[in-house]
Amino acid sequence: MQLLSLTLENFRSYERKTFRFGTNTTLLVGNNAMGKTNVLEAISLLATGRSFRAQKTEEMILFTKELARVTGKVEQLLPATDGDTGPSVELEVLLTRGELQGKRVAKRRYRIDEVPKRYSDYVGRLVVVVFRPEDLELILGSPSVRRAFLDVVLSQIDREYRRSLVSYEKALVRRNRLLDAIREEGTARTHLAFWDQLIIKHGQVLTQKRMAFVEAINRFDAEIDSFRVTYDSSVVSASRLLQYAEQEVAVGYTLVGPHKDDFQIVTSDKRQVTSRGRDLALYGSRGEQRLAVLWLKLAELSYVSQTIGERPVLLLDDILSELDHDHRALVLRILPHQQTIMTTTDLHLVGQTKGIEVVELHQSQKD
């Protein structure tokens, strides 16, 4: 899998800029605020349909502009042809502020070869694994950060998962509104039955696939300290919804289901102090936490590669400065195995740049 080119129009700091990428590693070098992370964010948006940092779509649109556009040409390897490349496709994400020329429009629209697509039919043509210093939040952040990680990974590689995720989230919103109406207005509880069936059906798909992913990455063996993931699943079923029925009406929202799931990264060696291992969020040093995130990302890269039958595009956002010499060397050794696009402020951290295309970013954000 390869990203051939990327064109940004009114995206973040870029008015119009085209990048072309080789088959191996591209290194984006520049001082802070030169737009390096913006490029990786755009690639991730092109792949996943989501930003890894923007809370609102408007944040990604250049100030004073109504619309931003991210376009990329992608070439996938066909497994049956042993390395021969298949026809390329053009992916496009359009971003708006919700209004264009006085008309209300969707804030995000997706197209493949200029044909409009729903989100669930768009994602999966370009698959990326992103590694950023902020990924430390996978250990220290809220459960919603960890659930979002699972959703992004699995939505890219499993169509059933992303369709169930979309359906589950829509059903959950409607069910919560109904629970609130039951509490505030005395609406009949019998109306819950339809939404109960939907969140059970789609929620169980999400839980099963998340747990299968966790089991797979726990089998991953890397050249770093041993870690594993412990998964806390909030199973949704008819009996559990019945069990929590009174409490849900009292609070006005759904209390069980995969939207309540969480996981922890724990040690998996002699240092563990309980049968679950030592929770690194509570008892890990900052160095251990960084290593655990590196382990998780390498496990993700391995899992995604095995699942789709080809290597995804690896995006590394200034992570070399976060690692010691040995683990920096480990990351550098995996670069040639897939197309990698990485950023740094310090070229010396990379060391030998043979076979690496170096692109220096300067103040101008226009071709």
mmCIF file of C-alpha atoms in Angstrom:
data_model
loop_
_atom_site.group_PDB
_atom_site.id
_atom_site.type_symbol
_atom_site.label_atom_id
_atom_site.label_comp_id
_atom_site.label_asym_id
_atom_site.label_seq_id
_atom_site.Cartn_x
_atom_site.Cartn_y
_atom_site.Cartn_z
ATOM 1 C CA MET A 1 0.000 0.000 0.000
ATOM 2 C CA GLN A 2 1.385 3.366 -0.978
ATOM 3 C CA LEU A 3 0.346 6.988 -0.850
ATOM 4 C CA LEU A 4 1.614 8.476 -4.102
ATOM 5 C CA SER A 5 0.649 12.103 -3.581
ATOM 6 C CA LEU A 6 -1.181 14.414 -1.208
ATOM 7 C CA THR A 7 -2.743 17.765 -2.076
ATOM 8 C CA LEU A 8 -3.906 20.184 0.615
ATOM 9 C CA GLU A 9 -6.220 23.101 -0.101
ATOM 10 C CA ASN A 10 -7.026 25.519 2.720
ATOM 11 C CA PHE A 11 -6.108 22.819 5.227
ATOM 12 C CA ARG A 12 -4.699 24.160 8.507
ATOM 13 C CA SER A 13 -1.733 26.382 7.537
ATOM 14 C CA TYR A 14 -1.655 25.230 3.902
ATOM 15 C CA GLU A 15 -3.360 27.359 1.248
ATOM 16 C CA ARG A 16 -2.383 24.965 -1.511
ATOM 17 C CA LYS A 17 0.416 22.423 -1.397
ATOM 18 C CA THR A 18 1.150 19.107 -3.111
ATOM 19 C CA PHE A 19 3.475 16.476 -1.686
ATOM 20 C CA ARG A 20 4.743 13.441 -3.592
ATOM 21 C CA PHE A 21 6.015 10.407 -1.750
ATOM 22 C CA GLY A 22 8.391 7.615 -2.676
ATOM 23 C CA THR A 23 7.945 3.944 -1.885
ATOM 24 C CA ASN A 24 10.188 3.955 1.172
ATOM 25 C CA THR A 25 10.676 6.619 3.840
ATOM 26 C CA THR A 26 9.975 10.324 3.537
ATOM 27 C CA LEU A 27 11.331 12.545 6.300
ATOM 28 C CA LEU A 28 9.682 15.938 6.798
ATOM 29 C CA VAL A 29 12.177 18.249 8.497
ATOM 30 C CA GLY A 30 11.520 21.713 9.846
ATOM 31 C CA ASN A 31 11.282 23.908 12.894
ATOM 32 C CA ASN A 32 8.185 23.947 15.061
ATOM 33 C CA ALA A 33 5.085 25.566 13.510
ATOM 34 C CA MET A 34 6.221 24.724 9.966
ATOM 35 C CA GLY A 35 3.230 22.435 9.360
ATOM 36 C CA LYS A 36 4.875 19.016 9.683
ATOM 37 C CA THR A 37 2.168 17.539 11.898
ATOM 38 C CA ASN A 38 -0.490 19.092 9.652
ATOM 39 C CA VAL A 39 0.721 16.864 6.810
ATOM 40 C CA LEU A 40 0.441 13.702 8.906
ATOM 41 C CA GLU A 41 -2.956 14.801 10.196
ATOM 42 C CA ALA A 42 -4.171 15.240 6.613
ATOM 43 C CA ILE A 43 -2.945 11.762 5.632
ATOM 44 C CA SER A 44 -4.638 10.245 8.672
ATOM 45 C CA LEU A 45 -7.842 12.140 7.856
ATOM 46 C CA LEU A 46 -7.680 10.815 4.299
ATOM 47 C CA ALA A 47 -7.405 7.259 5.641
ATOM 48 C CA THR A 48 -9.699 7.244 8.666
ATOM 49 C CA GLY A 49 -12.104 10.086 7.964
ATOM 50 C CA ARG A 50 -11.132 11.565 11.341
ATOM 51 C CA SER A 51 -8.562 13.973 12.699
ATOM 52 C CA PHE A 52 -6.228 12.692 15.394
ATOM 53 C CA ARG A 53 -6.243 16.079 17.135
ATOM 54 C CA ALA A 54 -9.075 18.396 16.019
ATOM 55 C CA GLN A 55 -12.122 18.518 18.264
ATOM 56 C CA LYS A 56 -14.130 20.352 15.599
ATOM 57 C CA THR A 57 -13.999 20.159 11.807
ATOM 58 C CA GLU A 58 -13.665 23.942 11.592
ATOM 59 C CA GLU A 59 -10.245 23.766 13.266
ATOM 60 C CA MET A 60 -8.826 22.117 10.140
ATOM 61 C CA ILE A 61 -10.016 24.839 7.743
ATOM 62 C CA LEU A 62 -7.698 27.749 6.959
ATOM 63 C CA PHE A 63 -8.877 30.921 8.663
ATOM 64 C CA THR A 64 -11.361 32.987 6.551
ATOM 65 C CA LYS A 65 -11.960 30.078 4.137
ATOM 66 C CA GLU A 66 -15.278 28.250 3.774
ATOM 67 C CA LEU A 67 -13.981 24.919 2.535
ATOM 68 C CA ALA A 68 -10.880 22.760 2.828
ATOM 69 C CA ARG A 69 -9.974 19.833 0.623
ATOM 70 C CA VAL A 70 -7.569 16.938 1.191
ATOM 71 C CA THR A 71 -6.875 14.764 -1.855
ATOM 72 C CA GLY A 72 -4.582 11.782 -2.176
ATOM 73 C CA LYS A 73 -3.685 9.228 -4.813
ATOM 74 C CA VAL A 74 -3.315 5.736 -3.365
ATOM 75 C CA GLU A 75 -1.951 2.547 -4.864
ATOM 76 C CA GLN A 76 -2.724 -0.799 -3.250
ATOM 77 C CA LEU A 77 -0.774 -3.997 -3.700
ATOM 78 C CA LEU A 78 -2.785 -6.913 -4.997
ATOM 79 C CA PRO A 79 -1.814 -9.950 -2.878
ATOM 80 C CA ALA A 80 -2.257 -12.376 -5.761
ATOM 81 C CA THR A 81 0.307 -10.616 -7.956
ATOM 82 C CA ASP A 82 3.199 -10.718 -5.505
ATOM 83 C CA GLY A 83 4.185 -7.075 -5.547
ATOM 84 C CA ASP A 84 2.634 -5.843 -8.780
ATOM 85 C CA THR A 85 0.690 -2.650 -8.181
ATOM 86 C CA GLY A 86 -2.981 -2.333 -8.929
ATOM 87 C CA PRO A 87 -4.806 0.673 -10.338
ATOM 88 C CA SER A 88 -4.558 3.760 -8.174
ATOM 89 C CA VAL A 89 -7.583 5.450 -6.649
ATOM 90 C CA GLU A 90 -8.080 9.068 -5.692
ATOM 91 C CA LEU A 91 -9.412 9.726 -2.209
ATOM 92 C CA GLU A 92 -10.880 13.061 -1.220
ATOM 93 C CA VAL A 93 -12.211 14.568 1.989
ATOM 94 C CA LEU A 94 -14.074 17.875 1.827
ATOM 95 C CA LEU A 95 -14.362 19.929 5.013
ATOM 96 C CA THR A 96 -16.798 22.807 5.538
ATOM 97 C CA ARG A 97 -18.042 24.962 8.387
ATOM 98 C CA GLY A 98 -21.536 23.576 7.854
ATOM 99 C CA GLU A 99 -22.545 26.190 5.325
ATOM 100 C CA LEU A 100 -21.561 26.956 1.734
ATOM 101 C CA GLN A 101 -22.919 29.885 -0.266
ATOM 102 C CA GLY A 102 -25.696 30.349 2.267
ATOM 103 C CA LYS A 103 -26.803 26.701 2.230
ATOM 104 C CA ARG A 104 -26.463 24.160 5.026
ATOM 105 C CA VAL A 105 -24.152 21.303 4.041
ATOM 106 C CA ALA A 106 -22.420 18.389 5.744
ATOM 107 C CA LYS A 107 -19.202 19.343 7.512
ATOM 108 C CA ARG A 108 -17.396 16.315 6.080
ATOM 109 C CA ARG A 109 -17.905 14.678 2.715
ATOM 110 C CA TYR A 110 -16.007 11.752 1.233
ATOM 111 C CA ARG A 111 -15.301 10.845 -2.389
ATOM 112 C CA ILE A 112 -13.460 8.046 -4.178
ATOM 113 C CA ASP A 113 -12.504 8.855 -7.770
ATOM 114 C CA GLU A 114 -14.888 11.836 -7.533
ATOM 115 C CA VAL A 115 -17.840 9.587 -6.579
ATOM 116 C CA PRO A 116 -19.508 10.570 -3.257
ATOM 117 C CA LYS A 117 -19.328 7.843 -0.605
ATOM 118 C CA ARG A 118 -20.753 7.271 2.840
ATOM 119 C CA TYR A 119 -18.185 7.124 5.631
ATOM 120 C CA SER A 120 -18.680 3.371 6.071
ATOM 121 C CA ASP A 121 -17.998 2.775 2.354
ATOM 122 C CA TYR A 122 -15.110 5.237 2.135
ATOM 123 C CA VAL A 123 -12.749 4.072 4.872
ATOM 124 C CA GLY A 124 -10.375 1.194 4.140
ATOM 125 C CA ARG A 125 -8.750 2.207 0.838
ATOM 126 C CA LEU A 126 -5.775 3.746 2.646
ATOM 127 C CA VAL A 127 -4.713 2.208 5.951
ATOM 128 C CA VAL A 128 -2.344 3.994 8.318
ATOM 129 C CA VAL A 129 -0.725 3.406 11.676
ATOM 130 C CA VAL A 130 0.032 6.663 13.494
ATOM 131 C CA PHE A 131 2.550 7.048 16.306
ATOM 132 C CA ARG A 132 2.750 10.408 18.122
ATOM 133 C CA PRO A 133 4.138 11.604 21.473
ATOM 134 C CA GLU A 134 0.535 12.323 22.463
ATOM 135 C CA ASP A 135 -0.159 8.576 22.309
ATOM 136 C CA LEU A 136 0.993 8.511 25.920
ATOM 137 C CA GLU A 137 -2.664 9.405 26.545
ATOM 138 C CA LEU A 138 -3.477 5.789 25.663
ATOM 139 C CA ILE A 139 -2.134 5.050 29.138
ATOM 140 C CA LEU A 140 -2.763 8.269 31.045
ATOM 141 C CA GLY A 141 -5.878 9.583 29.316
ATOM 142 C CA SER A 142 -9.577 8.905 29.755
ATOM 143 C CA PRO A 143 -11.326 5.681 28.641
ATOM 144 C CA SER A 144 -12.760 7.548 25.640
ATOM 145 C CA VAL A 145 -9.206 7.984 24.274
ATOM 146 C CA ARG A 146 -8.607 4.239 24.428
ATOM 147 C CA ARG A 147 -11.986 3.412 22.872
ATOM 148 C CA ALA A 148 -11.242 5.854 20.045
ATOM 149 C CA PHE A 149 -7.939 4.046 19.441
ATOM 150 C CA LEU A 150 -9.755 0.721 19.073
ATOM 151 C CA ASP A 151 -12.362 2.263 16.790
ATOM 152 C CA VAL A 152 -9.787 3.863 14.473
ATOM 153 C CA VAL A 153 -7.703 0.688 14.164
ATOM 154 C CA LEU A 154 -10.609 -1.675 13.561
ATOM 155 C CA SER A 155 -12.706 0.651 11.395
ATOM 156 C CA GLN A 156 -9.879 0.885 8.852
ATOM 157 C CA ILE A 157 -9.550 -2.877 8.366
ATOM 158 C CA ASP A 158 -13.003 -4.317 9.101
ATOM 159 C CA ARG A 159 -16.073 -3.132 7.202
ATOM 160 C CA GLU A 160 -18.464 -4.985 9.509
ATOM 161 C CA TYR A 161 -16.901 -3.243 12.497
ATOM 162 C CA ARG A 162 -17.222 0.273 11.078
ATOM 163 C CA ARG A 163 -20.804 -0.306 9.936
ATOM 164 C CA SER A 164 -21.724 -1.674 13.356
ATOM 165 C CA LEU A 165 -19.966 1.276 14.988
ATOM 166 C CA VAL A 166 -21.942 3.802 12.950
ATOM 167 C CA SER A 167 -25.215 1.953 13.631
ATOM 168 C CA TYR A 168 -24.455 1.550 17.330
ATOM 169 C CA GLU A 169 -23.616 5.218 17.825
ATOM 170 C CA LYS A 170 -26.796 6.341 16.060
ATOM 171 C CA ALA A 171 -28.942 3.909 18.058
ATOM 172 C CA LEU A 172 -27.260 4.969 21.305
ATOM 173 C CA VAL A 173 -28.069 8.632 20.693
ATOM 174 C CA ARG A 174 -31.721 7.814 19.991
ATOM 175 C CA ARG A 175 -31.979 5.502 23.004
ATOM 176 C CA ASN A 176 -30.486 8.114 25.318
ATOM 177 C CA ARG A 177 -32.963 10.714 24.070
ATOM 178 C CA LEU A 178 -35.774 8.278 24.737
ATOM 179 C CA LEU A 179 -34.506 7.484 28.244
ATOM 180 C CA ASP A 180 -34.414 11.200 28.972
ATOM 181 C CA ALA A 181 -37.967 11.573 27.630
ATOM 182 C CA ILE A 182 -39.128 8.705 29.845
ATOM 183 C CA ARG A 183 -37.587 10.436 32.847
ATOM 184 C CA GLU A 184 -38.766 13.961 32.064
ATOM 185 C CA GLU A 185 -42.049 13.432 30.224
ATOM 186 C CA GLY A 186 -43.249 9.972 31.220
ATOM 187 C CA THR A 187 -42.912 8.504 27.704
ATOM 188 C CA ALA A 188 -43.844 4.800 27.600
ATOM 189 C CA ARG A 189 -40.906 2.461 28.187
ATOM 190 C CA THR A 190 -42.165 0.086 25.507
ATOM 191 C CA HIS A 191 -40.570 2.404 22.921
ATOM 192 C CA LEU A 192 -37.160 1.236 24.140
ATOM 193 C CA ALA A 193 -37.550 -2.267 22.686
ATOM 194 C CA PHE A 194 -36.548 -1.309 19.134
ATOM 195 C CA TRP A 195 -33.417 0.556 20.217
ATOM 196 C CA ASP A 196 -32.542 -2.181 22.704
ATOM 197 C CA GLN A 197 -32.405 -4.700 19.866
ATOM 198 C CA LEU A 198 -30.141 -2.453 17.793
ATOM 199 C CA ILE A 199 -27.596 -1.711 20.500
ATOM 200 C CA ILE A 200 -27.496 -5.387 21.494
ATOM 201 C CA LYS A 201 -26.971 -6.504 17.891
ATOM 202 C CA HIS A 202 -24.287 -3.966 16.988
ATOM 203 C CA GLY A 203 -22.787 -3.683 20.463
ATOM 204 C CA GLN A 204 -21.992 -7.374 20.568
ATOM 205 C CA VAL A 205 -20.186 -7.118 17.211
ATOM 206 C CA LEU A 206 -18.021 -4.287 18.561
ATOM 207 C CA THR A 207 -17.203 -6.125 21.777
ATOM 208 C CA GLN A 208 -16.320 -9.404 20.049
ATOM 209 C CA LYS A 209 -14.022 -7.736 17.524
ATOM 210 C CA ARG A 210 -12.341 -5.537 20.116
ATOM 211 C CA MET A 211 -11.623 -8.539 22.319
ATOM 212 C CA ALA A 212 -10.246 -10.506 19.352
ATOM 213 C CA PHE A 213 -7.895 -7.592 18.606
ATOM 214 C CA VAL A 214 -6.718 -7.470 22.222
ATOM 215 C CA GLU A 215 -6.104 -11.220 22.272
ATOM 216 C CA ALA A 216 -4.046 -10.932 19.074
ATOM 217 C CA ILE A 217 -1.823 -8.093 20.246
ATOM 218 C CA ASN A 218 -1.234 -9.862 23.553
ATOM 219 C CA ARG A 219 0.472 -12.592 21.526
ATOM 220 C CA PHE A 220 2.797 -10.048 19.915
ATOM 221 C CA ASP A 221 6.463 -10.421 20.839
ATOM 222 C CA ALA A 222 8.665 -7.349 20.404
ATOM 223 C CA GLU A 223 12.280 -6.540 21.239
ATOM 224 C CA ILE A 224 11.234 -4.558 24.308
ATOM 225 C CA ASP A 225 9.975 -5.225 27.811
ATOM 226 C CA SER A 226 6.908 -7.429 28.067
ATOM 227 C CA PHE A 227 3.510 -5.768 28.292
ATOM 228 C CA ARG A 228 -0.053 -6.854 27.759
ATOM 229 C CA VAL A 229 -3.516 -5.348 27.573
ATOM 230 C CA THR A 230 -6.256 -6.152 30.063
ATOM 231 C CA TYR A 231 -9.691 -5.446 28.640
ATOM 232 C CA ASP A 232 -12.683 -4.340 30.714
ATOM 233 C CA SER A 233 -15.775 -5.066 28.659
ATOM 234 C CA SER A 234 -19.232 -3.695 29.414
ATOM 235 C CA VAL A 235 -21.260 -6.427 27.734
ATOM 236 C CA VAL A 236 -24.646 -5.371 26.399
ATOM 237 C CA SER A 237 -27.427 -7.961 26.505
ATOM 238 C CA ALA A 238 -31.153 -8.114 27.176
ATOM 239 C CA SER A 239 -30.564 -9.303 30.739
ATOM 240 C CA ARG A 240 -28.102 -6.506 31.523
ATOM 241 C CA LEU A 241 -30.390 -3.846 30.062
ATOM 242 C CA LEU A 242 -33.172 -5.212 32.256
ATOM 243 C CA GLN A 243 -30.836 -5.219 35.251
ATOM 244 C CA TYR A 244 -29.977 -1.534 34.772
ATOM 245 C CA ALA A 245 -33.401 -0.381 33.537
ATOM 246 C CA GLU A 246 -34.387 1.639 36.614
ATOM 247 C CA GLN A 247 -30.973 3.253 36.935
ATOM 248 C CA GLU A 248 -30.944 4.217 33.261
ATOM 249 C CA VAL A 249 -34.317 5.922 33.511
ATOM 250 C CA ALA A 250 -33.158 7.733 36.648
ATOM 251 C CA VAL A 251 -30.053 9.175 34.975
ATOM 252 C CA GLY A 252 -31.467 9.458 31.448
ATOM 253 C CA TYR A 253 -28.771 7.601 29.499
ATOM 254 C CA THR A 254 -27.481 4.104 28.703
ATOM 255 C CA LEU A 255 -25.222 2.599 31.368
ATOM 256 C CA VAL A 256 -24.016 -0.592 29.674
ATOM 257 C CA GLY A 257 -22.475 -1.364 26.298
ATOM 258 C CA PRO A 258 -19.174 -0.956 24.420
ATOM 259 C CA HIS A 259 -19.328 2.835 24.853
ATOM 260 C CA LYS A 260 -18.338 2.048 28.463
ATOM 261 C CA ASP A 261 -15.446 -0.313 27.618
ATOM 262 C CA ASP A 262 -11.890 0.390 28.703
ATOM 263 C CA PHE A 263 -8.466 -1.236 28.723
ATOM 264 C CA GLN A 264 -5.210 -0.916 30.628
ATOM 265 C CA ILE A 265 -1.642 -1.675 29.611
ATOM 266 C CA VAL A 266 0.107 -3.667 32.319
ATOM 267 C CA THR A 267 3.444 -5.360 32.826
ATOM 268 C CA SER A 268 3.703 -8.990 31.832
ATOM 269 C CA ASP A 269 6.844 -10.171 33.568
ATOM 270 C CA LYS A 270 8.292 -10.898 37.014
ATOM 271 C CA ARG A 271 7.812 -7.329 38.143
ATOM 272 C CA GLN A 272 4.027 -7.650 38.218
ATOM 273 C CA VAL A 273 2.553 -7.309 41.694
ATOM 274 C CA THR A 274 -0.873 -8.812 40.970
ATOM 275 C CA SER A 275 -2.273 -11.476 38.678
ATOM 276 C CA ARG A 276 -3.413 -8.678 36.347
ATOM 277 C CA GLY A 277 0.071 -7.219 36.122
ATOM 278 C CA ARG A 278 1.168 -3.780 37.219
ATOM 279 C CA ASP A 279 -1.075 -1.041 35.793
ATOM 280 C CA LEU A 280 1.328 1.385 34.130
ATOM 281 C CA ALA A 281 -1.071 4.313 34.455
ATOM 282 C CA LEU A 282 -0.788 4.008 38.228
ATOM 283 C CA TYR A 283 2.601 2.453 38.858
ATOM 284 C CA GLY A 284 4.697 2.925 35.726
ATOM 285 C CA SER A 285 7.523 5.402 35.274
ATOM 286 C CA ARG A 286 7.342 7.802 32.340
ATOM 287 C CA GLY A 287 10.017 5.744 30.582
ATOM 288 C CA GLU A 288 8.031 2.524 31.032
ATOM 289 C CA GLN A 289 4.888 4.228 29.785
ATOM 290 C CA ARG A 290 6.649 5.365 26.608
ATOM 291 C CA LEU A 291 7.961 1.843 26.012
ATOM 292 C CA ALA A 292 4.492 0.398 26.541
ATOM 293 C CA VAL A 293 3.030 2.739 23.924
ATOM 294 C CA LEU A 294 5.837 1.762 21.536
ATOM 295 C CA TRP A 295 4.990 -1.907 22.165
ATOM 296 C CA LEU A 296 1.296 -1.224 21.498
ATOM 297 C CA LYS A 297 2.033 0.596 18.244
ATOM 298 C CA LEU A 298 4.368 -2.127 16.996
ATOM 299 C CA ALA A 299 1.703 -4.699 17.874
ATOM 300 C CA GLU A 300 -0.885 -2.631 15.979
ATOM 301 C CA LEU A 301 1.400 -2.452 12.938
ATOM 302 C CA SER A 302 1.890 -6.230 12.992
ATOM 303 C CA TYR A 303 -1.826 -6.963 13.466
ATOM 304 C CA VAL A 304 -2.954 -4.621 10.695
ATOM 305 C CA SER A 305 -0.360 -6.022 8.284
ATOM 306 C CA GLN A 306 -1.453 -9.606 8.915
ATOM 307 C CA THR A 307 -5.141 -8.730 8.657
ATOM 308 C CA ILE A 308 -5.077 -6.838 5.352
ATOM 309 C CA GLY A 309 -2.267 -8.848 3.756
ATOM 310 C CA GLU A 310 -0.018 -5.850 3.083
ATOM 311 C CA ARG A 311 1.847 -3.231 5.062
ATOM 312 C CA PRO A 312 -0.055 -0.070 5.991
ATOM 313 C CA VAL A 313 1.488 3.377 5.705
ATOM 314 C CA LEU A 314 3.374 4.249 8.896
ATOM 315 C CA LEU A 315 3.139 7.841 10.160
ATOM 316 C CA LEU A 316 5.646 8.885 12.830
ATOM 317 C CA ASP A 317 5.247 12.358 14.312
ATOM 318 C CA ASP A 318 8.516 13.436 15.962
ATOM 319 C CA ILE A 319 8.646 10.323 18.141
ATOM 320 C CA LEU A 320 12.401 9.729 17.877
ATOM 321 C CA SER A 321 13.063 12.528 20.356
ATOM 322 C CA GLU A 322 10.911 10.661 22.896
ATOM 323 C CA LEU A 323 12.962 7.447 22.811
ATOM 324 C CA ASP A 324 16.373 6.411 24.057
ATOM 325 C CA HIS A 325 19.099 5.300 21.644
ATOM 326 C CA ASP A 326 18.253 1.563 21.659
ATOM 327 C CA HIS A 327 14.527 2.001 21.086
ATOM 328 C CA ARG A 328 15.134 4.725 18.514
ATOM 329 C CA ALA A 329 17.268 2.177 16.660
ATOM 330 C CA LEU A 330 14.422 -0.352 16.894
ATOM 331 C CA VAL A 331 12.022 2.094 15.238
ATOM 332 C CA LEU A 332 14.549 2.973 12.528
ATOM 333 C CA ARG A 333 14.986 -0.727 11.708
ATOM 334 C CA ILE A 334 11.301 -1.141 10.841
ATOM 335 C CA LEU A 335 11.184 1.866 8.482
ATOM 336 C CA PRO A 336 12.147 -0.027 5.287
ATOM 337 C CA HIS A 337 9.372 -2.605 5.710
ATOM 338 C CA GLN A 338 6.601 -0.254 4.574
ATOM 339 C CA GLN A 339 6.119 3.244 3.256
ATOM 340 C CA THR A 340 6.908 5.528 6.180
ATOM 341 C CA ILE A 341 6.305 9.259 6.455
ATOM 342 C CA MET A 342 7.888 10.820 9.505
ATOM 343 C CA THR A 343 8.622 14.242 10.961
ATOM 344 C CA THR A 344 11.475 15.626 13.012
ATOM 345 C CA THR A 345 12.990 18.929 14.041
ATOM 346 C CA ASP A 346 16.430 17.329 14.356
ATOM 347 C CA LEU A 347 17.845 15.466 11.370
ATOM 348 C CA HIS A 348 20.661 14.068 13.518
ATOM 349 C CA LEU A 349 18.192 11.853 15.416
ATOM 350 C CA VAL A 350 17.711 9.799 12.262
ATOM 351 C CA GLY A 351 21.417 9.229 11.740
ATOM 352 C CA GLN A 352 22.041 7.536 8.384
ATOM 353 C CA THR A 353 19.634 8.966 5.780
ATOM 354 C CA LYS A 354 20.596 6.695 2.894
ATOM 355 C CA GLY A 355 17.409 5.602 1.136
ATOM 356 C CA ILE A 356 15.385 8.288 2.952
ATOM 357 C CA GLU A 357 13.881 11.181 1.012
ATOM 358 C CA VAL A 358 14.326 14.351 3.046
ATOM 359 C CA VAL A 359 11.802 17.167 2.546
ATOM 360 C CA GLU A 360 12.545 20.466 4.278
ATOM 361 C CA LEU A 361 9.511 22.554 5.208
ATOM 362 C CA HIS A 362 9.799 26.328 5.330
ATOM 363 C CA GLN A 363 7.446 29.210 6.078
ATOM 364 C CA SER A 364 5.703 29.235 2.694
ATOM 365 C CA GLN A 365 2.680 26.940 2.645
ATOM 366 C CA LYS A 366 1.919 27.443 -1.037
ATOM 367 C CA ASP A 367 3.225 25.775 -4.206
#
